[in-house]
């Protein structure tokens, strides 16, 4: 998504020489007892880069809107700037998602680097006014209910080649250290995890394997289009979705995040054959969180009559996925509320009624 506002902030920072003031305050650490728990009884609503169908992606406003609209998890790509700061941004360069090329004052900042086997020339992410990983975490921790985070270790091979930390640690080390700093720990569905839910995701299998030695937090292996090899091992789609590979990774990850058109093939914008990818993943107790669901007509296959609710229903009830990455969090939340409203703890409700009656009698 284009974000001309980002260029304004970049230019402003260059003029004033940068600022140490955070874009979002540090968390106030709400009392978890007073926060509504994560709804684990239904497929997760994963806000893809925030509510970015409405607000520029990976901004504080996009994440706060997603939380207001009912997201279970807010998702972000995590990169590192040249000076080692972990930031929320999708691309390692700015040209595709901003209008930086229109500004002559930045023309001298172009560089050429190899990224995933290709030489890319553009304006690479540096020390700009972008929300940090810590600020992203703060937004989730300050929510009025328990909201999970779903950060992606983005382009770890490239980052580790071009960013060097003084202590000799790697991108993955810094990533996990940041999570631990804010109290994220525990295996999937453990008491610790339910207080501060998180899924760690990556397209790079070796990165996930490395992180599995650092933390027991649940990990999701992202799977790209059938024509795209993995970022680091250059394995083909058929290799990484084979039974043999699933048997291997099930000890390191709790699920997969595939591009949705690899689950159900598409031709001329019509759904065709349903593959056995979900069934084989579920047979190994792996969750499936496909991406990305969008309300715009050009992204809705003709089978759904341009109705995103028909699409949600198909993927939840026919395909049986365990969560969705969506750009329109509010729409999916409405579907969730209509089809599987929150569980009511009747024992707690009765206790509250009894307490209210006792209070009236005592007054």
PDB file of C-alpha atoms in Angstrom, residues 20-320:
ATOM      1  CA  UNK A  20      14.674   9.784  20.163  1.00  0.00           C
ATOM      2  CA  UNK A  21      11.021  10.291  21.145  1.00  0.00           C
ATOM      3  CA  UNK A  22       9.068   7.031  20.644  1.00  0.00           C
ATOM      4  CA  UNK A  23       6.134   6.993  18.236  1.00  0.00           C
ATOM      5  CA  UNK A  24       4.124   5.012  20.775  1.00  0.00           C
ATOM      6  CA  UNK A  25       4.521   5.009  24.575  1.00  0.00           C
ATOM      7  CA  UNK A  26       5.886   2.045  26.460  1.00  0.00           C
ATOM      8  CA  UNK A  27       3.227  -0.332  27.840  1.00  0.00           C
ATOM      9  CA  UNK A  28       1.486   0.507  31.075  1.00  0.00           C
ATOM     10  CA  UNK A  29       1.120  -3.201  31.902  1.00  0.00           C
ATOM     11  CA  UNK A  30      -2.618  -3.578  32.366  1.00  0.00           C
ATOM     12  CA  UNK A  31      -3.842  -6.111  34.923  1.00  0.00           C
ATOM     13  CA  UNK A  32      -4.479  -9.324  32.972  1.00  0.00           C
ATOM     14  CA  UNK A  33      -7.270 -10.299  35.381  1.00  0.00           C
ATOM     15  CA  UNK A  34      -9.411  -7.462  34.067  1.00  0.00           C
ATOM     16  CA  UNK A  35      -8.784  -8.173  30.399  1.00  0.00           C
ATOM     17  CA  UNK A  36     -10.956 -10.391  28.239  1.00  0.00           C
ATOM     18  CA  UNK A  37      -8.966 -13.516  27.315  1.00  0.00           C
ATOM     19  CA  UNK A  38      -7.984 -14.568  23.823  1.00  0.00           C
ATOM     20  CA  UNK A  39     -10.800 -16.415  22.050  1.00  0.00           C
ATOM     21  CA  UNK A  40      -9.203 -19.797  21.301  1.00  0.00           C
ATOM     22  CA  UNK A  41     -12.388 -21.740  20.509  1.00  0.00           C
ATOM     23  CA  UNK A  42     -12.654 -20.411  16.948  1.00  0.00           C
ATOM     24  CA  UNK A  43     -10.217 -19.695  14.066  1.00  0.00           C
ATOM     25  CA  UNK A  44      -7.925 -16.757  14.789  1.00  0.00           C
ATOM     26  CA  UNK A  45      -8.509 -13.329  13.278  1.00  0.00           C
ATOM     27  CA  UNK A  46      -5.002 -12.228  12.265  1.00  0.00           C
ATOM     28  CA  UNK A  47      -4.739  -8.555  11.306  1.00  0.00           C
ATOM     29  CA  UNK A  48      -2.334  -8.584   8.358  1.00  0.00           C
ATOM     30  CA  UNK A  49      -0.034  -5.577   8.966  1.00  0.00           C
ATOM     31  CA  UNK A  50      -2.876  -4.055  10.983  1.00  0.00           C
ATOM     32  CA  UNK A  51      -6.201  -3.025   9.533  1.00  0.00           C
ATOM     33  CA  UNK A  52      -4.360  -2.120   6.359  1.00  0.00           C
ATOM     34  CA  UNK A  53      -7.407  -2.325   4.104  1.00  0.00           C
ATOM     35  CA  UNK A  54      -8.418   0.957   5.726  1.00  0.00           C
ATOM     36  CA  UNK A  55      -5.265   2.570   7.141  1.00  0.00           C
ATOM     37  CA  UNK A  56      -1.629   2.571   5.871  1.00  0.00           C
ATOM     38  CA  UNK A  57      -0.025  -0.711   6.882  1.00  0.00           C
ATOM     39  CA  UNK A  58       2.255  -1.302   9.854  1.00  0.00           C
ATOM     40  CA  UNK A  59       1.475   2.033  11.483  1.00  0.00           C
ATOM     41  CA  UNK A  60       0.348   2.544  15.059  1.00  0.00           C
ATOM     42  CA  UNK A  61      -3.042   3.710  13.777  1.00  0.00           C
ATOM     43  CA  UNK A  62      -3.496   0.555  11.677  1.00  0.00           C
ATOM     44  CA  UNK A  63      -2.756  -1.699  14.640  1.00  0.00           C
ATOM     45  CA  UNK A  64      -4.987   0.198  17.038  1.00  0.00           C
ATOM     46  CA  UNK A  65      -7.828   0.136  14.507  1.00  0.00           C
ATOM     47  CA  UNK A  66      -7.398  -3.620  14.093  1.00  0.00           C
ATOM     48  CA  UNK A  67      -7.659  -4.086  17.858  1.00  0.00           C
ATOM     49  CA  UNK A  68     -10.792  -1.931  17.979  1.00  0.00           C
ATOM     50  CA  UNK A  69     -12.287  -4.045  15.193  1.00  0.00           C
ATOM     51  CA  UNK A  70     -11.720  -7.311  17.058  1.00  0.00           C
ATOM     52  CA  UNK A  71      -8.378  -8.758  15.918  1.00  0.00           C
ATOM     53  CA  UNK A  72      -7.115 -11.732  17.902  1.00  0.00           C
ATOM     54  CA  UNK A  73      -3.559 -11.096  16.693  1.00  0.00           C
ATOM     55  CA  UNK A  74      -1.855  -8.117  15.114  1.00  0.00           C
ATOM     56  CA  UNK A  75       0.736  -9.130  12.514  1.00  0.00           C
ATOM     57  CA  UNK A  76       3.890  -7.354  11.429  1.00  0.00           C
ATOM     58  CA  UNK A  77       7.029  -7.835   9.376  1.00  0.00           C
ATOM     59  CA  UNK A  78      10.165  -7.229  11.426  1.00  0.00           C
ATOM     60  CA  UNK A  79      13.308  -5.885   9.772  1.00  0.00           C
ATOM     61  CA  UNK A  80      16.449  -4.290  11.159  1.00  0.00           C
ATOM     62  CA  UNK A  81      17.719  -0.859  10.184  1.00  0.00           C
ATOM     63  CA  UNK A  82      21.395  -0.393   9.363  1.00  0.00           C
ATOM     64  CA  UNK A  83      22.082   0.685  12.949  1.00  0.00           C
ATOM     65  CA  UNK A  84      20.495  -2.513  14.332  1.00  0.00           C
ATOM     66  CA  UNK A  85      17.090  -1.229  15.446  1.00  0.00           C
ATOM     67  CA  UNK A  86      14.251  -3.722  14.939  1.00  0.00           C
ATOM     68  CA  UNK A  87      11.452  -2.050  12.993  1.00  0.00           C
ATOM     69  CA  UNK A  88       8.076  -2.876  11.482  1.00  0.00           C
ATOM     70  CA  UNK A  89       8.258  -2.681   7.695  1.00  0.00           C
ATOM     71  CA  UNK A  90       7.461  -5.105   4.886  1.00  0.00           C
ATOM     72  CA  UNK A  91      10.173  -4.491   2.295  1.00  0.00           C
ATOM     73  CA  UNK A  92      13.910  -4.108   2.716  1.00  0.00           C
ATOM     74  CA  UNK A  93      13.646  -1.161   0.313  1.00  0.00           C
ATOM     75  CA  UNK A  94      11.154   1.725   0.134  1.00  0.00           C
ATOM     76  CA  UNK A  95      10.476   2.028  -3.596  1.00  0.00           C
ATOM     77  CA  UNK A  96       7.458  -0.303  -3.884  1.00  0.00           C
ATOM     78  CA  UNK A  97       5.497   0.895  -0.873  1.00  0.00           C
ATOM     79  CA  UNK A  98       6.232   4.637  -0.798  1.00  0.00           C
ATOM     80  CA  UNK A  99       6.637   7.485  -3.307  1.00  0.00           C
ATOM     81  CA  UNK A 100      10.283   8.080  -2.413  1.00  0.00           C
ATOM     82  CA  UNK A 101      11.357   7.962  -6.083  1.00  0.00           C
ATOM     83  CA  UNK A 102       9.536  11.272  -6.689  1.00  0.00           C
ATOM     84  CA  UNK A 103      11.912  13.125  -4.384  1.00  0.00           C
ATOM     85  CA  UNK A 104      15.208  14.143  -5.970  1.00  0.00           C
ATOM     86  CA  UNK A 105      16.775  14.853  -2.585  1.00  0.00           C
ATOM     87  CA  UNK A 106      16.828  11.083  -1.923  1.00  0.00           C
ATOM     88  CA  UNK A 107      18.213  10.011  -5.318  1.00  0.00           C
ATOM     89  CA  UNK A 108      21.764   9.760  -3.948  1.00  0.00           C
ATOM     90  CA  UNK A 109      20.661   7.155  -1.418  1.00  0.00           C
ATOM     91  CA  UNK A 110      20.002   4.415  -3.970  1.00  0.00           C
ATOM     92  CA  UNK A 111      21.960   1.211  -3.471  1.00  0.00           C
ATOM     93  CA  UNK A 112      22.111  -2.211  -5.120  1.00  0.00           C
ATOM     94  CA  UNK A 113      22.072  -5.320  -2.974  1.00  0.00           C
ATOM     95  CA  UNK A 114      21.359  -8.987  -3.540  1.00  0.00           C
ATOM     96  CA  UNK A 115      18.059  -9.965  -1.909  1.00  0.00           C
ATOM     97  CA  UNK A 116      16.836 -13.565  -2.187  1.00  0.00           C
ATOM     98  CA  UNK A 117      19.103 -14.232  -5.161  1.00  0.00           C
ATOM     99  CA  UNK A 118      18.194 -11.097  -7.119  1.00  0.00           C
ATOM    100  CA  UNK A 119      20.016  -7.784  -7.441  1.00  0.00           C
ATOM    101  CA  UNK A 120      17.687  -5.061  -6.206  1.00  0.00           C
ATOM    102  CA  UNK A 121      18.363  -1.364  -6.770  1.00  0.00           C
ATOM    103  CA  UNK A 122      16.441   1.077  -4.625  1.00  0.00           C
ATOM    104  CA  UNK A 123      16.223   3.102  -1.449  1.00  0.00           C
ATOM    105  CA  UNK A 124      16.855   0.644   1.362  1.00  0.00           C
ATOM    106  CA  UNK A 125      15.435   0.933   4.864  1.00  0.00           C
ATOM    107  CA  UNK A 126      17.685   3.032   7.057  1.00  0.00           C
ATOM    108  CA  UNK A 127      17.186   5.193  10.120  1.00  0.00           C
ATOM    109  CA  UNK A 128      13.721   6.505   9.280  1.00  0.00           C
ATOM    110  CA  UNK A 129      10.569   7.362  11.241  1.00  0.00           C
ATOM    111  CA  UNK A 130       8.999   3.898  11.201  1.00  0.00           C
ATOM    112  CA  UNK A 131       7.315   2.188  14.149  1.00  0.00           C
ATOM    113  CA  UNK A 132       9.706  -0.059  16.074  1.00  0.00           C
ATOM    114  CA  UNK A 133       9.215  -3.667  17.148  1.00  0.00           C
ATOM    115  CA  UNK A 134       8.996  -2.528  20.776  1.00  0.00           C
ATOM    116  CA  UNK A 135       6.322   0.041  19.948  1.00  0.00           C
ATOM    117  CA  UNK A 136       4.382  -2.647  18.095  1.00  0.00           C
ATOM    118  CA  UNK A 137       4.542  -4.863  21.193  1.00  0.00           C
ATOM    119  CA  UNK A 138       3.455  -1.946  23.361  1.00  0.00           C
ATOM    120  CA  UNK A 139       0.268  -1.471  21.352  1.00  0.00           C
ATOM    121  CA  UNK A 140      -0.750  -5.092  21.974  1.00  0.00           C
ATOM    122  CA  UNK A 141       0.133  -5.022  25.675  1.00  0.00           C
ATOM    123  CA  UNK A 142      -1.844  -1.824  26.224  1.00  0.00           C
ATOM    124  CA  UNK A 143      -5.031  -3.158  24.615  1.00  0.00           C
ATOM    125  CA  UNK A 144      -8.202  -3.326  26.713  1.00  0.00           C
ATOM    126  CA  UNK A 145      -8.295  -7.112  26.184  1.00  0.00           C
ATOM    127  CA  UNK A 146      -5.626  -9.729  25.560  1.00  0.00           C
ATOM    128  CA  UNK A 147      -4.360  -9.308  22.003  1.00  0.00           C
ATOM    129  CA  UNK A 148      -1.669 -11.535  20.544  1.00  0.00           C
ATOM    130  CA  UNK A 149       1.186 -10.525  18.284  1.00  0.00           C
ATOM    131  CA  UNK A 150       2.295 -12.329  15.137  1.00  0.00           C
ATOM    132  CA  UNK A 151       5.724 -10.956  14.121  1.00  0.00           C
ATOM    133  CA  UNK A 152       7.572 -12.211  11.052  1.00  0.00           C
ATOM    134  CA  UNK A 153      11.347 -12.595  10.912  1.00  0.00           C
ATOM    135  CA  UNK A 154      11.678 -10.868   7.558  1.00  0.00           C
ATOM    136  CA  UNK A 155      14.562 -11.564   5.167  1.00  0.00           C
ATOM    137  CA  UNK A 156      16.894 -12.907   7.885  1.00  0.00           C
ATOM    138  CA  UNK A 157      19.625 -13.909   5.429  1.00  0.00           C
ATOM    139  CA  UNK A 158      19.831 -10.384   3.995  1.00  0.00           C
ATOM    140  CA  UNK A 159      19.643  -8.743   7.429  1.00  0.00           C
ATOM    141  CA  UNK A 160      22.416 -10.919   8.876  1.00  0.00           C
ATOM    142  CA  UNK A 161      24.614 -10.125   5.882  1.00  0.00           C
ATOM    143  CA  UNK A 162      24.283  -6.356   6.140  1.00  0.00           C
ATOM    144  CA  UNK A 163      23.554  -5.593   9.812  1.00  0.00           C
ATOM    145  CA  UNK A 164      26.159  -6.349  12.461  1.00  0.00           C
ATOM    146  CA  UNK A 165      25.462  -6.006  16.154  1.00  0.00           C
ATOM    147  CA  UNK A 166      28.268  -5.019  18.512  1.00  0.00           C
ATOM    148  CA  UNK A 167      27.825  -8.114  20.671  1.00  0.00           C
ATOM    149  CA  UNK A 168      28.166 -10.422  17.660  1.00  0.00           C
ATOM    150  CA  UNK A 169      24.616 -11.720  17.915  1.00  0.00           C
ATOM    151  CA  UNK A 170      22.296 -12.374  14.986  1.00  0.00           C
ATOM    152  CA  UNK A 171      18.980 -10.899  13.895  1.00  0.00           C
ATOM    153  CA  UNK A 172      17.163 -13.896  15.382  1.00  0.00           C
ATOM    154  CA  UNK A 173      18.907 -13.415  18.757  1.00  0.00           C
ATOM    155  CA  UNK A 174      17.815  -9.784  18.924  1.00  0.00           C
ATOM    156  CA  UNK A 175      14.300 -10.731  17.863  1.00  0.00           C
ATOM    157  CA  UNK A 176      13.893 -13.275  20.676  1.00  0.00           C
ATOM    158  CA  UNK A 177      15.582 -11.004  23.226  1.00  0.00           C
ATOM    159  CA  UNK A 178      12.991  -8.325  22.488  1.00  0.00           C
ATOM    160  CA  UNK A 179      10.128 -10.750  23.027  1.00  0.00           C
ATOM    161  CA  UNK A 180      11.626 -11.965  26.294  1.00  0.00           C
ATOM    162  CA  UNK A 181      12.193  -8.394  27.452  1.00  0.00           C
ATOM    163  CA  UNK A 182       8.431  -7.849  27.338  1.00  0.00           C
ATOM    164  CA  UNK A 183       7.535 -11.132  29.023  1.00  0.00           C
ATOM    165  CA  UNK A 184       6.648 -13.339  26.071  1.00  0.00           C
ATOM    166  CA  UNK A 185       7.291 -16.963  26.950  1.00  0.00           C
ATOM    167  CA  UNK A 186       5.711 -20.398  27.106  1.00  0.00           C
ATOM    168  CA  UNK A 187       4.576 -23.051  24.668  1.00  0.00           C
ATOM    169  CA  UNK A 188       1.354 -22.856  22.687  1.00  0.00           C
ATOM    170  CA  UNK A 189      -1.765 -22.621  24.911  1.00  0.00           C
ATOM    171  CA  UNK A 190       0.273 -22.720  28.127  1.00  0.00           C
ATOM    172  CA  UNK A 191      -0.835 -20.368  30.945  1.00  0.00           C
ATOM    173  CA  UNK A 192       2.123 -18.110  30.209  1.00  0.00           C
ATOM    174  CA  UNK A 193       1.349 -18.016  26.501  1.00  0.00           C
ATOM    175  CA  UNK A 194      -2.350 -17.260  27.019  1.00  0.00           C
ATOM    176  CA  UNK A 195      -1.434 -14.170  29.054  1.00  0.00           C
ATOM    177  CA  UNK A 196       0.698 -12.815  26.196  1.00  0.00           C
ATOM    178  CA  UNK A 197      -0.003 -14.805  23.026  1.00  0.00           C
ATOM    179  CA  UNK A 198       2.503 -14.765  20.168  1.00  0.00           C
ATOM    180  CA  UNK A 199       3.247 -16.714  17.002  1.00  0.00           C
ATOM    181  CA  UNK A 200       6.701 -16.316  15.444  1.00  0.00           C
ATOM    182  CA  UNK A 201       6.584 -16.657  11.658  1.00  0.00           C
ATOM    183  CA  UNK A 202       9.124 -16.851   8.852  1.00  0.00           C
ATOM    184  CA  UNK A 203       9.579 -17.974   5.255  1.00  0.00           C
ATOM    185  CA  UNK A 204      13.132 -19.050   6.183  1.00  0.00           C
ATOM    186  CA  UNK A 205      13.189 -22.595   7.646  1.00  0.00           C
ATOM    187  CA  UNK A 206      16.768 -22.384   8.955  1.00  0.00           C
ATOM    188  CA  UNK A 207      15.829 -19.228  10.841  1.00  0.00           C
ATOM    189  CA  UNK A 208      12.929 -21.015  12.539  1.00  0.00           C
ATOM    190  CA  UNK A 209      15.188 -23.946  13.399  1.00  0.00           C
ATOM    191  CA  UNK A 210      17.716 -21.560  14.942  1.00  0.00           C
ATOM    192  CA  UNK A 211      15.010 -19.814  16.953  1.00  0.00           C
ATOM    193  CA  UNK A 212      13.621 -23.132  18.174  1.00  0.00           C
ATOM    194  CA  UNK A 213      16.851 -23.468  20.185  1.00  0.00           C
ATOM    195  CA  UNK A 214      16.267 -20.060  21.791  1.00  0.00           C
ATOM    196  CA  UNK A 215      12.601 -20.204  22.784  1.00  0.00           C
ATOM    197  CA  UNK A 216       9.650 -22.561  23.098  1.00  0.00           C
ATOM    198  CA  UNK A 217       7.247 -19.916  21.802  1.00  0.00           C
ATOM    199  CA  UNK A 218       5.106 -21.323  18.935  1.00  0.00           C
ATOM    200  CA  UNK A 219       6.390 -20.877  15.394  1.00  0.00           C
ATOM    201  CA  UNK A 220       4.672 -20.834  12.003  1.00  0.00           C
ATOM    202  CA  UNK A 221       6.443 -21.814   8.783  1.00  0.00           C
ATOM    203  CA  UNK A 222       5.262 -19.538   5.968  1.00  0.00           C
ATOM    204  CA  UNK A 223       4.884 -21.093   2.532  1.00  0.00           C
ATOM    205  CA  UNK A 224       4.978 -18.997  -0.622  1.00  0.00           C
ATOM    206  CA  UNK A 225       3.535 -19.520  -4.073  1.00  0.00           C
ATOM    207  CA  UNK A 226       4.314 -22.809  -5.811  1.00  0.00           C
ATOM    208  CA  UNK A 227       6.909 -21.144  -8.042  1.00  0.00           C
ATOM    209  CA  UNK A 228       8.883 -19.501  -5.215  1.00  0.00           C
ATOM    210  CA  UNK A 229      11.698 -21.376  -3.423  1.00  0.00           C
ATOM    211  CA  UNK A 230      12.472 -20.839   0.249  1.00  0.00           C
ATOM    212  CA  UNK A 231      14.500 -17.766   1.175  1.00  0.00           C
ATOM    213  CA  UNK A 232      17.489 -19.562   2.633  1.00  0.00           C
ATOM    214  CA  UNK A 233      17.587 -23.221   1.569  1.00  0.00           C
ATOM    215  CA  UNK A 234      16.297 -22.726  -1.986  1.00  0.00           C
ATOM    216  CA  UNK A 235      13.964 -25.699  -1.588  1.00  0.00           C
ATOM    217  CA  UNK A 236      11.007 -25.958  -3.961  1.00  0.00           C
ATOM    218  CA  UNK A 237       7.357 -25.784  -2.944  1.00  0.00           C
ATOM    219  CA  UNK A 238       6.908 -29.515  -3.525  1.00  0.00           C
ATOM    220  CA  UNK A 239       9.835 -30.282  -1.216  1.00  0.00           C
ATOM    221  CA  UNK A 240       8.655 -28.150   1.709  1.00  0.00           C
ATOM    222  CA  UNK A 241       5.073 -29.423   1.514  1.00  0.00           C
ATOM    223  CA  UNK A 242       5.971 -33.114   1.241  1.00  0.00           C
ATOM    224  CA  UNK A 243       4.983 -35.607   3.937  1.00  0.00           C
ATOM    225  CA  UNK A 244       8.640 -36.157   4.710  1.00  0.00           C
ATOM    226  CA  UNK A 245       9.270 -32.469   5.306  1.00  0.00           C
ATOM    227  CA  UNK A 246       6.094 -32.040   7.372  1.00  0.00           C
ATOM    228  CA  UNK A 247       7.233 -34.951   9.535  1.00  0.00           C
ATOM    229  CA  UNK A 248      10.526 -33.131  10.008  1.00  0.00           C
ATOM    230  CA  UNK A 249       9.256 -29.637  10.832  1.00  0.00           C
ATOM    231  CA  UNK A 250       6.397 -30.702  13.110  1.00  0.00           C
ATOM    232  CA  UNK A 251       8.896 -30.925  15.970  1.00  0.00           C
ATOM    233  CA  UNK A 252       9.904 -27.268  15.466  1.00  0.00           C
ATOM    234  CA  UNK A 253       6.702 -25.467  14.437  1.00  0.00           C
ATOM    235  CA  UNK A 254       3.044 -25.560  15.454  1.00  0.00           C
ATOM    236  CA  UNK A 255       1.712 -24.739  12.029  1.00  0.00           C
ATOM    237  CA  UNK A 256       2.100 -23.468   8.499  1.00  0.00           C
ATOM    238  CA  UNK A 257       1.052 -20.230   6.829  1.00  0.00           C
ATOM    239  CA  UNK A 258       0.515 -20.959   3.126  1.00  0.00           C
ATOM    240  CA  UNK A 259      -0.569 -18.661   0.309  1.00  0.00           C
ATOM    241  CA  UNK A 260      -4.282 -19.504   0.019  1.00  0.00           C
ATOM    242  CA  UNK A 261      -4.179 -20.271  -3.723  1.00  0.00           C
ATOM    243  CA  UNK A 262      -1.818 -23.164  -3.011  1.00  0.00           C
ATOM    244  CA  UNK A 263      -4.532 -24.795  -0.879  1.00  0.00           C
ATOM    245  CA  UNK A 264      -7.245 -24.432  -3.518  1.00  0.00           C
ATOM    246  CA  UNK A 265      -5.923 -23.933  -7.037  1.00  0.00           C
ATOM    247  CA  UNK A 266      -7.280 -21.061  -9.124  1.00  0.00           C
ATOM    248  CA  UNK A 267      -7.857 -20.615 -12.863  1.00  0.00           C
ATOM    249  CA  UNK A 268      -9.311 -17.477 -14.499  1.00  0.00           C
ATOM    250  CA  UNK A 269     -10.194 -16.233 -11.003  1.00  0.00           C
ATOM    251  CA  UNK A 270     -12.328 -19.309 -10.263  1.00  0.00           C
ATOM    252  CA  UNK A 271     -11.474 -21.842  -7.546  1.00  0.00           C
ATOM    253  CA  UNK A 272     -10.596 -25.226  -8.968  1.00  0.00           C
ATOM    254  CA  UNK A 273      -9.151 -28.264  -7.207  1.00  0.00           C
ATOM    255  CA  UNK A 274      -8.790 -28.479  -3.436  1.00  0.00           C
ATOM    256  CA  UNK A 275      -5.407 -29.938  -2.538  1.00  0.00           C
ATOM    257  CA  UNK A 276      -4.723 -32.198   0.434  1.00  0.00           C
ATOM    258  CA  UNK A 277      -2.365 -29.657   2.059  1.00  0.00           C
ATOM    259  CA  UNK A 278      -4.679 -28.843   4.983  1.00  0.00           C
ATOM    260  CA  UNK A 279      -5.560 -32.496   5.613  1.00  0.00           C
ATOM    261  CA  UNK A 280      -1.913 -33.561   5.657  1.00  0.00           C
ATOM    262  CA  UNK A 281      -0.968 -30.685   7.966  1.00  0.00           C
ATOM    263  CA  UNK A 282      -3.816 -31.462  10.358  1.00  0.00           C
ATOM    264  CA  UNK A 283      -2.846 -35.142  10.367  1.00  0.00           C
ATOM    265  CA  UNK A 284       0.430 -33.993  11.939  1.00  0.00           C
ATOM    266  CA  UNK A 285      -1.306 -31.656  14.388  1.00  0.00           C
ATOM    267  CA  UNK A 286      -0.092 -28.611  12.467  1.00  0.00           C
ATOM    268  CA  UNK A 287      -2.316 -25.555  12.330  1.00  0.00           C
ATOM    269  CA  UNK A 288      -3.004 -23.854   8.987  1.00  0.00           C
ATOM    270  CA  UNK A 289      -3.200 -20.041   8.799  1.00  0.00           C
ATOM    271  CA  UNK A 290      -3.503 -19.046   5.104  1.00  0.00           C
ATOM    272  CA  UNK A 291      -2.917 -15.548   3.719  1.00  0.00           C
ATOM    273  CA  UNK A 292      -4.173 -13.017   2.589  1.00  0.00           C
ATOM    274  CA  UNK A 293      -7.923 -12.344   2.638  1.00  0.00           C
ATOM    275  CA  UNK A 294      -9.033  -9.027   1.160  1.00  0.00           C
ATOM    276  CA  UNK A 295     -12.448  -7.472   0.558  1.00  0.00           C
ATOM    277  CA  UNK A 296     -11.609  -5.798  -2.757  1.00  0.00           C
ATOM    278  CA  UNK A 297     -13.388  -7.316  -5.744  1.00  0.00           C
ATOM    279  CA  UNK A 298     -10.176  -7.996  -7.662  1.00  0.00           C
ATOM    280  CA  UNK A 299      -8.994 -10.280  -4.842  1.00  0.00           C
ATOM    281  CA  UNK A 300     -12.290 -12.137  -4.373  1.00  0.00           C
ATOM    282  CA  UNK A 301     -12.595 -15.163  -6.602  1.00  0.00           C
ATOM    283  CA  UNK A 302     -15.746 -15.257  -8.725  1.00  0.00           C
ATOM    284  CA  UNK A 303     -17.083 -18.236  -6.765  1.00  0.00           C
ATOM    285  CA  UNK A 304     -17.930 -15.905  -3.877  1.00  0.00           C
ATOM    286  CA  UNK A 305     -20.062 -13.382  -5.820  1.00  0.00           C
ATOM    287  CA  UNK A 306     -17.805 -10.568  -4.578  1.00  0.00           C
ATOM    288  CA  UNK A 307     -18.912 -11.277  -1.003  1.00  0.00           C
ATOM    289  CA  UNK A 308     -16.082 -11.652   1.557  1.00  0.00           C
ATOM    290  CA  UNK A 309     -18.433 -13.322   4.045  1.00  0.00           C
ATOM    291  CA  UNK A 310     -19.036 -16.133   1.554  1.00  0.00           C
ATOM    292  CA  UNK A 311     -15.277 -16.497   1.270  1.00  0.00           C
ATOM    293  CA  UNK A 312     -14.807 -16.634   5.058  1.00  0.00           C
ATOM    294  CA  UNK A 313     -17.528 -19.262   5.337  1.00  0.00           C
ATOM    295  CA  UNK A 314     -15.940 -21.411   2.613  1.00  0.00           C
ATOM    296  CA  UNK A 315     -12.483 -21.379   4.211  1.00  0.00           C
ATOM    297  CA  UNK A 316     -13.664 -21.894   7.775  1.00  0.00           C
ATOM    298  CA  UNK A 317     -16.377 -24.509   7.244  1.00  0.00           C
ATOM    299  CA  UNK A 318     -15.349 -26.333   4.065  1.00  0.00           C
ATOM    300  CA  UNK A 319     -11.564 -26.111   4.065  1.00  0.00           C
ATOM    301  CA  UNK A 320     -11.276 -26.089   7.878  1.00  0.00           C
TER     302      UNK A 320
END
